[in-house]
mmCIF file of C-alpha atoms and ligand atoms in Angstrom:
data_model
loop_
_atom_site.group_PDB
_atom_site.id
_atom_site.type_symbol
_atom_site.label_atom_id
_atom_site.label_comp_id
_atom_site.label_asym_id
_atom_site.label_seq_id
_atom_site.Cartn_x
_atom_site.Cartn_y
_atom_site.Cartn_z
ATOM 1 C CA THR E 3 13.077 -27.996 -10.016
ATOM 2 C CA ALA E 4 13.200 -28.982 -6.460
ATOM 3 C CA ASN E 5 11.504 -32.153 -5.591
ATOM 4 C CA ILE E 6 8.869 -30.672 -3.420
ATOM 5 C CA GLU E 7 7.553 -28.630 -6.342
ATOM 6 C CA ARG E 8 6.774 -31.878 -8.387
ATOM 7 C CA GLU E 9 4.672 -33.457 -5.677
ATOM 8 C CA SER E 10 1.061 -33.105 -5.842
ATOM 9 C CA ARG E 11 -0.640 -29.761 -5.610
ATOM 10 C CA GLY E 12 -2.960 -28.571 -2.695
ATOM 11 C CA VAL E 13 -6.534 -29.565 -2.693
ATOM 12 C CA PRO E 14 -9.711 -27.508 -2.731
ATOM 13 C CA VAL E 15 -11.101 -27.268 0.742
ATOM 14 C CA ILE E 16 -14.783 -27.193 1.261
ATOM 15 C CA LEU E 17 -16.791 -26.444 4.646
ATOM 16 C CA LYS E 18 -20.362 -27.344 4.517
ATOM 17 C CA SER E 19 -22.513 -25.900 7.202
ATOM 18 C CA CYS E 20 -19.745 -25.914 9.805
ATOM 19 C CA GLY E 21 -20.744 -24.611 13.180
ATOM 20 C CA LYS E 22 -19.389 -25.113 16.755
ATOM 21 C CA THR E 23 -21.094 -24.901 20.043
ATOM 22 C CA PHE E 24 -18.743 -25.757 22.804
ATOM 23 C CA PRO E 25 -19.819 -28.120 25.662
ATOM 24 C CA ASP E 26 -20.212 -25.104 28.011
ATOM 25 C CA GLY E 27 -22.728 -23.492 25.602
ATOM 26 C CA THR E 28 -20.537 -21.001 23.945
ATOM 27 C CA VAL E 29 -21.237 -20.507 20.374
ATOM 28 C CA GLY E 30 -17.737 -20.269 18.886
ATOM 29 C CA LEU E 31 -19.009 -20.324 15.248
ATOM 30 C CA LYS E 32 -22.365 -20.198 13.658
ATOM 31 C CA PRO E 33 -22.815 -22.608 10.797
ATOM 32 C CA PHE E 34 -21.322 -21.450 7.463
ATOM 33 C CA ASP E 35 -20.103 -22.603 4.226
ATOM 34 C CA LEU E 36 -16.781 -21.840 2.647
ATOM 35 C CA THR E 37 -15.057 -23.207 -0.482
ATOM 36 C CA ILE E 38 -11.483 -22.653 -0.921
ATOM 37 C CA THR E 39 -10.043 -23.224 -4.331
ATOM 38 C CA ALA E 40 -6.930 -25.474 -4.623
ATOM 39 C CA GLY E 41 -3.774 -23.373 -4.254
ATOM 40 C CA GLN E 42 -5.299 -20.347 -2.990
ATOM 41 C CA THR E 43 -4.605 -18.617 0.351
ATOM 42 C CA VAL E 44 -7.658 -17.615 2.187
ATOM 43 C CA VAL E 45 -7.239 -15.436 5.047
ATOM 44 C CA LEU E 46 -9.518 -15.463 8.032
ATOM 45 C CA LEU E 47 -9.591 -12.002 9.417
ATOM 46 C CA GLY E 48 -11.532 -10.555 12.476
ATOM 47 C CA PRO E 49 -11.120 -9.315 16.234
ATOM 48 C CA SER E 50 -10.134 -11.665 19.004
ATOM 49 C CA GLY E 51 -12.828 -14.270 19.732
ATOM 50 C CA CYS E 52 -14.594 -14.065 16.287
ATOM 51 C CA GLY E 53 -14.060 -17.771 15.565
ATOM 52 C CA LYS E 54 -10.972 -17.815 13.251
ATOM 53 C CA THR E 55 -9.125 -20.172 15.250
ATOM 54 C CA THR E 56 -12.157 -22.522 15.747
ATOM 55 C CA THR E 57 -12.483 -22.666 12.105
ATOM 56 C CA LEU E 58 -8.777 -23.591 11.521
ATOM 57 C CA ARG E 59 -9.157 -26.286 14.105
ATOM 58 C CA ILE E 60 -12.105 -27.729 12.316
ATOM 59 C CA ILE E 61 -10.199 -27.812 9.161
ATOM 60 C CA ALA E 62 -7.198 -29.522 10.983
ATOM 61 C CA GLY E 63 -9.401 -32.066 12.668
ATOM 62 C CA LEU E 64 -8.470 -30.753 16.277
ATOM 63 C CA GLU E 65 -12.000 -30.001 16.607
ATOM 64 C CA SER E 66 -15.188 -31.518 14.958
ATOM 65 C CA PRO E 67 -18.062 -29.298 13.793
ATOM 66 C CA ASP E 68 -21.533 -29.542 15.147
ATOM 67 C CA LYS E 69 -23.644 -32.233 13.774
ATOM 68 C CA GLY E 70 -24.462 -31.734 10.049
ATOM 69 C CA GLY E 71 -21.236 -29.894 9.350
ATOM 70 C CA ARG E 72 -18.850 -31.480 6.744
ATOM 71 C CA VAL E 73 -15.336 -30.941 5.836
ATOM 72 C CA MET E 74 -14.080 -32.070 2.498
ATOM 73 C CA PHE E 75 -10.544 -31.930 0.869
ATOM 74 C CA GLY E 76 -11.481 -32.159 -2.718
ATOM 75 C CA ASP E 77 -13.881 -35.125 -3.077
ATOM 76 C CA ASP E 78 -12.509 -36.602 0.147
ATOM 77 C CA ASP E 79 -14.851 -36.219 3.113
ATOM 78 C CA VAL E 80 -12.564 -35.785 6.083
ATOM 79 C CA THR E 81 -15.107 -34.906 8.535
ATOM 80 C CA ASP E 82 -14.475 -37.944 10.774
ATOM 81 C CA VAL E 83 -10.825 -38.340 9.683
ATOM 82 C CA PRO E 84 -8.498 -37.798 12.703
ATOM 83 C CA ILE E 85 -5.831 -35.071 12.293
ATOM 84 C CA GLU E 86 -2.740 -37.382 11.862
ATOM 85 C CA LYS E 87 -4.468 -38.928 8.666
ATOM 86 C CA ARG E 88 -5.578 -35.621 7.201
ATOM 87 C CA ASN E 89 -2.081 -34.502 6.007
ATOM 88 C CA VAL E 90 -2.451 -31.008 7.036
ATOM 89 C CA GLY E 91 0.695 -28.792 8.033
ATOM 90 C CA MET E 92 0.310 -26.380 10.826
ATOM 91 C CA VAL E 93 2.290 -23.277 11.802
ATOM 92 C CA PHE E 94 1.296 -21.331 15.082
ATOM 93 C CA GLN E 95 2.151 -18.096 16.593
ATOM 94 C CA SER E 96 4.313 -19.862 19.283
ATOM 95 C CA TYR E 97 6.468 -22.216 17.352
ATOM 96 C CA ALA E 98 5.573 -25.589 18.880
ATOM 97 C CA LEU E 99 9.004 -26.818 17.871
ATOM 98 C CA PHE E 100 11.024 -29.288 19.816
ATOM 99 C CA PRO E 101 13.338 -26.816 21.535
ATOM 100 C CA ASN E 102 16.225 -29.073 22.350
ATOM 101 C CA MET E 103 16.501 -30.904 19.016
ATOM 102 C CA THR E 104 18.423 -29.434 15.970
ATOM 103 C CA VAL E 105 16.888 -27.462 13.179
ATOM 104 C CA SER E 106 17.433 -30.506 10.905
ATOM 105 C CA ARG E 107 15.804 -33.023 13.224
ATOM 106 C CA ASN E 108 12.737 -30.593 13.767
ATOM 107 C CA ILE E 109 12.293 -30.289 9.867
ATOM 108 C CA GLU E 110 12.621 -34.008 9.570
ATOM 109 C CA TYR E 111 9.873 -34.678 12.095
ATOM 110 C CA GLY E 112 6.883 -35.238 10.169
ATOM 111 C CA LEU E 113 8.910 -37.232 7.614
ATOM 112 C CA ARG E 114 9.923 -39.581 10.257
ATOM 113 C CA VAL E 115 6.459 -40.033 11.592
ATOM 114 C CA ARG E 116 5.209 -40.951 8.125
ATOM 115 C CA GLY E 117 7.986 -43.418 7.562
ATOM 116 C CA ASP E 118 10.101 -41.883 4.867
ATOM 117 C CA ASP E 119 13.552 -43.663 4.637
ATOM 118 C CA SER E 120 16.680 -41.828 5.634
ATOM 119 C CA ALA E 121 17.712 -40.901 2.269
ATOM 120 C CA LYS E 122 14.496 -39.468 1.342
ATOM 121 C CA ARG E 123 14.446 -37.473 4.677
ATOM 122 C CA SER E 124 17.736 -36.115 4.361
ATOM 123 C CA ALA E 125 17.165 -34.815 0.628
ATOM 124 C CA ARG E 126 14.039 -33.075 1.799
ATOM 125 C CA VAL E 127 15.405 -31.481 4.682
ATOM 126 C CA LYS E 128 18.191 -30.181 2.540
ATOM 127 C CA GLU E 129 15.621 -28.898 0.093
ATOM 128 C CA MET E 130 13.860 -27.188 2.873
ATOM 129 C CA LEU E 131 16.820 -25.588 4.445
ATOM 130 C CA ALA E 132 17.865 -24.213 1.074
ATOM 131 C CA MET E 133 14.394 -22.909 0.246
ATOM 132 C CA MET E 134 13.990 -21.122 3.665
ATOM 133 C CA GLN E 135 17.737 -20.010 3.453
ATOM 134 C CA ILE E 136 18.587 -21.619 6.855
ATOM 135 C CA GLU E 137 21.390 -23.882 5.522
ATOM 136 C CA HIS E 138 23.806 -22.432 8.124
ATOM 137 C CA LEU E 139 21.517 -23.279 11.027
ATOM 138 C CA ALA E 140 20.799 -26.969 10.161
ATOM 139 C CA ASP E 141 22.777 -28.231 13.190
ATOM 140 C CA ARG E 142 21.799 -25.433 15.656
ATOM 141 C CA ARG E 143 19.348 -26.259 18.505
ATOM 142 C CA VAL E 144 15.982 -24.568 18.265
ATOM 143 C CA ASP E 145 16.440 -22.932 21.557
ATOM 144 C CA GLN E 146 19.497 -21.129 20.189
ATOM 145 C CA LEU E 147 17.468 -19.315 17.382
ATOM 146 C CA SER E 148 15.711 -15.991 17.027
ATOM 147 C CA GLY E 149 12.028 -15.818 16.807
ATOM 148 C CA GLY E 150 12.346 -15.066 13.020
ATOM 149 C CA GLN E 151 14.514 -18.171 12.478
ATOM 150 C CA ARG E 152 12.215 -20.364 14.459
ATOM 151 C CA GLN E 153 9.379 -19.304 12.344
ATOM 152 C CA ARG E 154 11.332 -20.382 9.385
ATOM 153 C CA VAL E 155 12.066 -23.680 10.773
ATOM 154 C CA ALA E 156 8.284 -24.164 11.827
ATOM 155 C CA LEU E 157 7.278 -23.293 8.167
ATOM 156 C CA SER E 158 10.005 -25.650 6.859
ATOM 157 C CA ARG E 159 8.656 -28.423 9.103
ATOM 158 C CA ALA E 160 5.081 -27.922 8.017
ATOM 159 C CA ILE E 161 5.834 -27.724 4.369
ATOM 160 C CA ALA E 162 8.448 -30.655 4.280
ATOM 161 C CA VAL E 163 5.695 -33.383 4.140
ATOM 162 C CA ARG E 164 3.907 -31.554 1.263
ATOM 163 C CA PRO E 165 0.496 -31.230 3.167
ATOM 164 C CA ARG E 166 -2.641 -31.178 1.357
ATOM 165 C CA VAL E 167 -3.535 -28.034 3.311
ATOM 166 C CA LEU E 168 -1.490 -25.622 5.095
ATOM 167 C CA LEU E 169 -2.825 -23.949 8.269
ATOM 168 C CA LEU E 170 -1.148 -20.814 9.698
ATOM 169 C CA ASP E 171 -2.585 -19.340 13.085
ATOM 170 C CA GLU E 172 -1.024 -15.650 13.522
ATOM 171 C CA PRO E 173 2.497 -17.110 12.510
ATOM 172 C CA LEU E 174 4.175 -13.697 12.429
ATOM 173 C CA THR E 175 2.561 -11.860 15.383
ATOM 174 C CA ALA E 176 5.439 -12.391 17.803
ATOM 175 C CA LEU E 177 7.829 -10.825 15.342
ATOM 176 C CA ASP E 178 8.996 -7.399 15.208
ATOM 177 C CA ALA E 179 7.475 -5.169 12.274
ATOM 178 C CA LYS E 180 10.462 -5.333 9.823
ATOM 179 C CA LEU E 181 11.006 -9.056 10.400
ATOM 180 C CA ARG E 182 7.125 -9.466 10.039
ATOM 181 C CA ASP E 183 7.164 -7.723 6.586
ATOM 182 C CA SER E 184 9.854 -9.583 5.123
ATOM 183 C CA LEU E 185 8.757 -13.108 6.306
ATOM 184 C CA ARG E 186 5.313 -12.139 5.049
ATOM 185 C CA THR E 187 6.615 -11.615 1.533
ATOM 186 C CA GLU E 188 8.658 -14.901 1.660
ATOM 187 C CA ILE E 189 5.532 -16.915 2.744
ATOM 188 C CA ASP E 190 3.475 -15.366 -0.067
ATOM 189 C CA GLN E 191 6.151 -16.213 -2.600
ATOM 190 C CA LEU E 192 6.413 -19.670 -1.291
ATOM 191 C CA LEU E 193 2.786 -20.575 -1.134
ATOM 192 C CA LYS E 194 2.287 -19.272 -4.733
ATOM 193 C CA ARG E 195 5.382 -21.112 -6.071
ATOM 194 C CA LEU E 196 4.376 -24.286 -4.397
ATOM 195 C CA GLY E 197 0.604 -24.063 -5.237
ATOM 196 C CA ILE E 198 -0.236 -24.732 -1.619
ATOM 197 C CA THR E 199 -3.925 -24.428 -0.391
ATOM 198 C CA ALA E 200 -3.460 -22.311 2.744
ATOM 199 C CA VAL E 201 -5.725 -20.916 5.422
ATOM 200 C CA TYR E 202 -4.190 -18.022 7.243
ATOM 201 C CA VAL E 203 -5.628 -16.649 10.427
ATOM 202 C CA THR E 204 -4.762 -13.046 11.451
ATOM 203 C CA HIS E 205 -6.262 -9.925 13.029
ATOM 204 C CA ASP E 206 -3.930 -7.891 11.115
ATOM 205 C CA GLN E 207 -5.455 -6.217 8.034
ATOM 206 C CA GLY E 208 -2.346 -5.363 6.345
ATOM 207 C CA GLU E 209 -1.349 -9.016 6.525
ATOM 208 C CA ALA E 210 -4.571 -10.161 5.217
ATOM 209 C CA MET E 211 -4.483 -7.858 2.207
ATOM 210 C CA ALA E 212 -1.015 -8.629 1.162
ATOM 211 C CA LEU E 213 -1.287 -12.492 1.538
ATOM 212 C CA GLY E 214 -5.005 -13.278 0.779
ATOM 213 C CA ASP E 215 -6.393 -14.427 -2.350
ATOM 214 C CA VAL E 216 -9.562 -14.161 -0.527
ATOM 215 C CA ILE E 217 -10.322 -12.534 2.659
ATOM 216 C CA VAL E 218 -13.008 -13.939 4.923
ATOM 217 C CA VAL E 219 -13.975 -11.166 7.576
ATOM 218 C CA MET E 220 -15.647 -12.693 10.738
ATOM 219 C CA ASP E 221 -17.343 -11.134 13.650
ATOM 220 C CA HIS E 222 -18.797 -12.940 16.639
ATOM 221 C CA GLY E 223 -18.565 -16.369 15.130
ATOM 222 C CA GLU E 224 -19.993 -15.290 11.719
ATOM 223 C CA VAL E 225 -18.714 -14.595 8.148
ATOM 224 C CA VAL E 226 -19.520 -10.987 7.699
ATOM 225 C CA GLN E 227 -18.097 -10.684 4.078
ATOM 226 C CA SER E 228 -15.648 -12.676 2.017
ATOM 227 C CA GLY E 229 -14.028 -11.453 -1.259
ATOM 228 C CA SER E 230 -10.870 -10.306 -2.903
ATOM 229 C CA PRO E 231 -8.858 -7.842 -0.743
ATOM 230 C CA ARG E 232 -9.900 -5.280 -3.297
ATOM 231 C CA ASP E 233 -13.628 -6.176 -2.927
ATOM 232 C CA ILE E 234 -13.346 -6.003 0.918
ATOM 233 C CA TYR E 235 -11.387 -2.630 0.764
ATOM 234 C CA PHE E 236 -13.500 -0.734 -1.869
ATOM 235 C CA THR E 237 -16.827 -2.369 -1.360
ATOM 236 C CA PRO E 238 -17.257 -3.198 2.336
ATOM 237 C CA SER E 239 -20.657 -4.658 3.059
ATOM 238 C CA ASN E 240 -21.037 -2.749 6.320
ATOM 239 C CA ARG E 241 -19.394 -0.477 8.619
ATOM 240 C CA PHE E 242 -17.661 -3.167 10.639
ATOM 241 C CA VAL E 243 -15.907 -4.473 7.623
ATOM 242 C CA ALA E 244 -15.015 -0.858 6.486
ATOM 243 C CA ASP E 245 -13.620 -0.054 9.893
ATOM 244 C CA PHE E 246 -11.656 -3.349 10.188
ATOM 245 C CA ILE E 247 -9.932 -2.882 6.980
ATOM 246 C CA GLY E 248 -8.041 0.250 7.055
ATOM 247 C CA THR E 249 -9.323 3.672 8.112
ATOM 248 C CA VAL E 250 -12.543 5.099 6.959
ATOM 249 C CA ASN E 251 -14.595 8.274 7.264
ATOM 250 C CA THR E 252 -18.253 8.246 7.281
ATOM 251 C CA LEU E 253 -20.581 11.093 6.667
ATOM 252 C CA THR E 254 -24.375 11.231 6.906
ATOM 253 C CA CYS E 255 -25.795 14.003 4.628
ATOM 254 C CA PRO E 256 -29.101 15.154 3.801
ATOM 255 C CA VAL E 257 -30.342 15.037 0.323
ATOM 256 C CA GLN E 258 -32.425 17.796 -1.146
ATOM 257 C CA ALA E 259 -33.873 17.458 -4.678
ATOM 258 C CA GLY E 260 -31.121 15.069 -5.631
ATOM 259 C CA GLN E 261 -28.443 17.206 -4.285
ATOM 260 C CA ILE E 262 -26.265 15.744 -1.439
ATOM 261 C CA GLN E 263 -25.719 18.611 1.022
ATOM 262 C CA PHE E 264 -22.043 18.489 2.709
ATOM 263 C CA PRO E 265 -21.140 20.105 5.896
ATOM 264 C CA GLY E 266 -20.081 23.695 5.201
ATOM 265 C CA GLY E 267 -22.465 24.202 2.434
ATOM 266 C CA GLN E 268 -21.105 22.436 -0.789
ATOM 267 C CA SER E 269 -23.306 20.011 -2.618
ATOM 268 C CA LEU E 270 -23.004 17.493 -5.093
ATOM 269 C CA SER E 271 -25.553 15.681 -7.525
ATOM 270 C CA ILE E 272 -26.437 12.144 -6.145
ATOM 271 C CA ALA E 273 -26.653 10.894 -9.913
ATOM 272 C CA ASP E 274 -22.994 11.809 -10.102
ATOM 273 C CA LEU E 275 -21.947 9.281 -7.526
ATOM 274 C CA GLU E 276 -21.151 5.710 -9.035
ATOM 275 C CA ASP E 277 -22.015 3.708 -6.027
ATOM 276 C CA VAL E 278 -25.019 5.522 -4.535
ATOM 277 C CA CYS E 279 -28.322 5.216 -5.678
ATOM 278 C CA ASP E 280 -30.884 7.831 -5.923
ATOM 279 C CA ASN E 281 -34.084 6.272 -4.272
ATOM 280 C CA GLY E 282 -35.488 9.727 -3.464
ATOM 281 C CA GLN E 283 -34.092 9.262 0.122
ATOM 282 C CA SER E 284 -33.443 12.189 2.460
ATOM 283 C CA LEU E 285 -30.296 11.140 4.092
ATOM 284 C CA VAL E 286 -27.409 9.302 2.681
ATOM 285 C CA GLU E 287 -24.627 7.574 4.492
ATOM 286 C CA LEU E 288 -21.272 7.966 2.538
ATOM 287 C CA PHE E 289 -17.717 6.632 3.332
ATOM 288 C CA PHE E 290 -14.406 7.539 1.960
ATOM 289 C CA ARG E 291 -10.868 6.416 2.648
ATOM 290 C CA PRO E 292 -8.051 9.062 3.864
ATOM 291 C CA GLU E 293 -5.951 8.512 0.862
ATOM 292 C CA ALA E 294 -9.073 9.311 -1.422
ATOM 293 C CA VAL E 295 -8.800 13.162 -0.905
ATOM 294 C CA SER E 296 -6.891 15.778 -2.755
ATOM 295 C CA ILE E 297 -5.929 18.754 -0.611
ATOM 296 C CA VAL E 298 -6.904 21.997 -2.411
ATOM 297 C CA ASN E 299 -6.603 25.870 -1.482
ATOM 298 C CA PRO E 300 -8.274 26.595 1.895
ATOM 299 C CA GLY E 301 -12.070 27.234 1.158
ATOM 300 C CA GLU E 302 -12.074 25.705 -2.291
ATOM 301 C CA GLY E 303 -12.885 22.094 -1.563
ATOM 302 C CA LEU E 304 -15.947 20.011 -1.104
ATOM 303 C CA LEU E 305 -15.069 19.890 2.578
ATOM 304 C CA THR E 306 -13.296 22.243 4.719
ATOM 305 C CA GLY E 307 -12.245 22.209 8.344
ATOM 306 C CA GLU E 308 -9.283 22.727 10.732
ATOM 307 C CA VAL E 309 -6.401 20.712 11.569
ATOM 308 C CA ALA E 310 -6.922 19.003 14.850
ATOM 309 C CA ALA E 311 -3.937 16.623 14.696
ATOM 310 C CA ALA E 312 -1.215 16.018 12.105
ATOM 311 C CA SER E 313 1.361 13.118 11.907
ATOM 312 C CA PHE E 314 4.055 13.266 9.575
ATOM 313 C CA LEU E 315 4.710 9.551 8.087
ATOM 314 C CA GLY E 316 7.167 10.359 5.533
ATOM 315 C CA GLU E 317 5.603 10.065 2.145
ATOM 316 C CA LYS E 318 2.406 11.658 3.604
ATOM 317 C CA THR E 319 0.989 13.423 6.501
ATOM 318 C CA ARG E 320 -2.075 11.977 8.024
ATOM 319 C CA LEU E 321 -4.385 14.766 9.372
ATOM 320 C CA ARG E 322 -7.265 14.802 11.669
ATOM 321 C CA VAL E 323 -9.709 17.444 10.279
ATOM 322 C CA ARG E 324 -12.553 18.857 12.410
ATOM 323 C CA LEU E 325 -15.170 19.848 9.729
ATOM 324 C CA GLU E 326 -17.575 22.762 10.264
ATOM 325 C CA ASP E 327 -20.318 20.437 11.719
ATOM 326 C CA GLY E 328 -17.842 19.165 14.365
ATOM 327 C CA ALA E 329 -17.352 15.652 12.827
ATOM 328 C CA VAL E 330 -13.847 14.824 12.541
ATOM 329 C CA CYS E 331 -12.209 13.077 9.401
ATOM 330 C CA THR E 332 -8.987 11.457 8.631
ATOM 331 C CA VAL E 333 -7.321 12.604 5.596
ATOM 332 C CA ASP E 334 -3.780 12.171 3.827
ATOM 333 C CA ALA E 335 -1.920 15.071 2.548
ATOM 334 C CA PRO E 336 1.485 14.918 0.782
ATOM 335 C CA GLY E 337 4.312 14.501 3.212
ATOM 336 C CA ASP E 338 6.222 17.619 1.938
ATOM 337 C CA LYS E 339 3.462 19.916 2.909
ATOM 338 C CA ALA E 340 3.536 20.997 6.598
ATOM 339 C CA PHE E 341 0.524 21.807 8.649
ATOM 340 C CA ALA E 342 0.050 23.375 12.011
ATOM 341 C CA LEU E 343 -2.862 22.699 14.443
ATOM 342 C CA GLY E 344 -5.627 25.205 13.746
ATOM 343 C CA ASP E 345 -4.949 25.502 9.947
ATOM 344 C CA SER E 346 -7.693 25.672 7.836
ATOM 345 C CA VAL E 347 -7.552 22.879 5.327
ATOM 346 C CA SER E 348 -9.879 22.046 2.412
ATOM 347 C CA PHE E 349 -10.200 19.039 0.218
ATOM 348 C CA ASN E 350 -11.960 17.237 -2.666
ATOM 349 C CA VAL E 351 -13.168 13.703 -2.722
ATOM 350 C CA SER E 352 -13.614 12.319 -6.137
ATOM 351 C CA SER E 353 -17.062 11.178 -6.812
ATOM 352 C CA ARG E 354 -15.640 7.672 -7.647
ATOM 353 C CA SER E 355 -14.194 7.644 -4.082
ATOM 354 C CA LEU E 356 -17.433 8.670 -2.204
ATOM 355 C CA ARG E 357 -19.187 5.391 -1.590
ATOM 356 C CA SER E 358 -22.079 4.032 0.218
ATOM 357 C CA LEU E 359 -21.765 1.105 2.630
ATOM 358 C CA GLY E 360 -23.060 -2.116 1.555
ATOM 359 C CA GLY E 361 -22.320 -1.528 -2.038
ATOM 360 C CA GLY E 362 -25.154 0.481 -3.619
ATOM 361 C CA GLY E 363 -23.572 0.042 -6.950
ATOM 362 C CA VAL E 364 -26.456 -1.426 -9.034
ATOM 363 C CA CYS E 365 -28.871 1.348 -9.011
HETATM 364 P P1 ATP B 14 -8.096 -15.049 18.782
HETATM 365 O O1 ATP B 14 -7.791 -14.002 17.843
HETATM 366 O O2 ATP B 14 -8.319 -14.296 20.071
HETATM 367 O O3 ATP B 14 -7.512 -16.449 19.016
HETATM 368 P P2 ATP B 14 -10.348 -16.259 17.513
HETATM 369 O O4 ATP B 14 -11.155 -15.385 16.528
HETATM 370 O O5 ATP B 14 -9.477 -17.200 17.009
HETATM 371 O O6 ATP B 14 -9.779 -15.279 18.583
HETATM 372 P P3 ATP B 14 -11.663 -18.652 18.600
HETATM 373 O O7 ATP B 14 -10.541 -19.001 19.321
HETATM 374 O O8 ATP B 14 -12.131 -19.207 17.435
HETATM 375 O O9 ATP B 14 -11.560 -16.926 18.256
HETATM 376 O O10 ATP B 14 -13.000 -18.380 19.621
HETATM 377 C C1 ATP B 14 -14.389 -18.132 19.283
HETATM 378 C C2 ATP B 14 -15.132 -18.122 20.347
HETATM 379 O O11 ATP B 14 -15.096 -19.411 21.020
HETATM 380 C C3 ATP B 14 -14.685 -17.366 21.627
HETATM 381 O O12 ATP B 14 -15.695 -16.726 22.153
HETATM 382 C C4 ATP B 14 -14.075 -18.429 22.714
HETATM 383 O O13 ATP B 14 -14.096 -17.781 23.887
HETATM 384 C C5 ATP B 14 -14.900 -19.535 22.487
HETATM 385 N N1 ATP B 14 -14.209 -20.637 22.656
HETATM 386 C C6 ATP B 14 -13.020 -21.135 21.986
HETATM 387 N N2 ATP B 14 -12.546 -22.421 22.537
HETATM 388 C C7 ATP B 14 -13.547 -22.775 23.360
HETATM 389 C C8 ATP B 14 -13.753 -23.963 24.287
HETATM 390 N N3 ATP B 14 -12.986 -24.997 24.261
HETATM 391 N N4 ATP B 14 -14.695 -23.979 25.032
HETATM 392 C C9 ATP B 14 -15.580 -22.739 25.201
HETATM 393 N N5 ATP B 14 -15.502 -21.755 24.444
HETATM 394 C C10 ATP B 14 -14.530 -21.743 23.463
#
């Protein structure tokens, strides 16, 4: 095994009542608690300005939380420990590398600062170059590298010191889609293999789902929901989370005598839906994902409408369907089936996939 794999594993990270009000009065973050298990990757996900970077900066020690907030690395209270003594690794969207130094010198940087001797430094640099498959670039200057190569160097530099926590702020945003996907997979494998505790900031839900052991969805300085990617996807706690993670359709339907009335006249017994409680309510708000539908013969499905838009995406065709009450749904049809605008289209949604927001669940 390589040396770096034998060094100590990541630590748990615990935020207790961490909030942040900036000197100008802006509330960047409302006080919240977060516990990150050692070796896990937590993704902070949310729109611009929701407080992701502020959270990361508090963990790093670049920002202190408001009075009363605590940051713990395992049993170690680091709230008042400066950044250079916290032993965190950081990777940003813009590389923050030294452009006119070689790749090797960049990777070596943290090891030098920490005072490792030259033999130890060169062994670790070699190990990192091999791990990130950039041996051939060792003597190249950073300003002669592509964006993807630079991010490999930035990752190598951050990991070389074997940080207690690795912090990544939108590290793939500047890269093109294909490169982003492949580097994302590599980062995932690397974090798992090394057992690094990582906090990863992104506004990209695909990245969050692929990388996170836990996703923390944030909005306006607050944690809206946290859970596994599957929890967040299948049981979003509200409309904001449902919309943010993928595409979602919502239907508000009347209920009469325990029967949910769908636009177009079909009905389903509310008792048949796993995730929706029968409280004698007169309206239910249901949601379903585009991929949860099955297309059936025109007129034979739970919902029927006409094709308002069709995008062929290869394995599937994504349709916008205008239902009989005027509402528009997004549904996926098999890619080999062609649709023209105005075609009548009918589909079923399984009772398992028709859910209520906020996780009715326990009835
Ligand atoms: P983005 O994805 O755009 O980076 P973010 O989710 O990381 O957004 P933060 O950078 O954490 O958001 O900012 C949260 C809020 O705090 C925003 O409203 C921002 O304008 C504000 N903020 C951040 N830094 C400061 C500062 N130094 N002074 C005042 N307000 C700030």
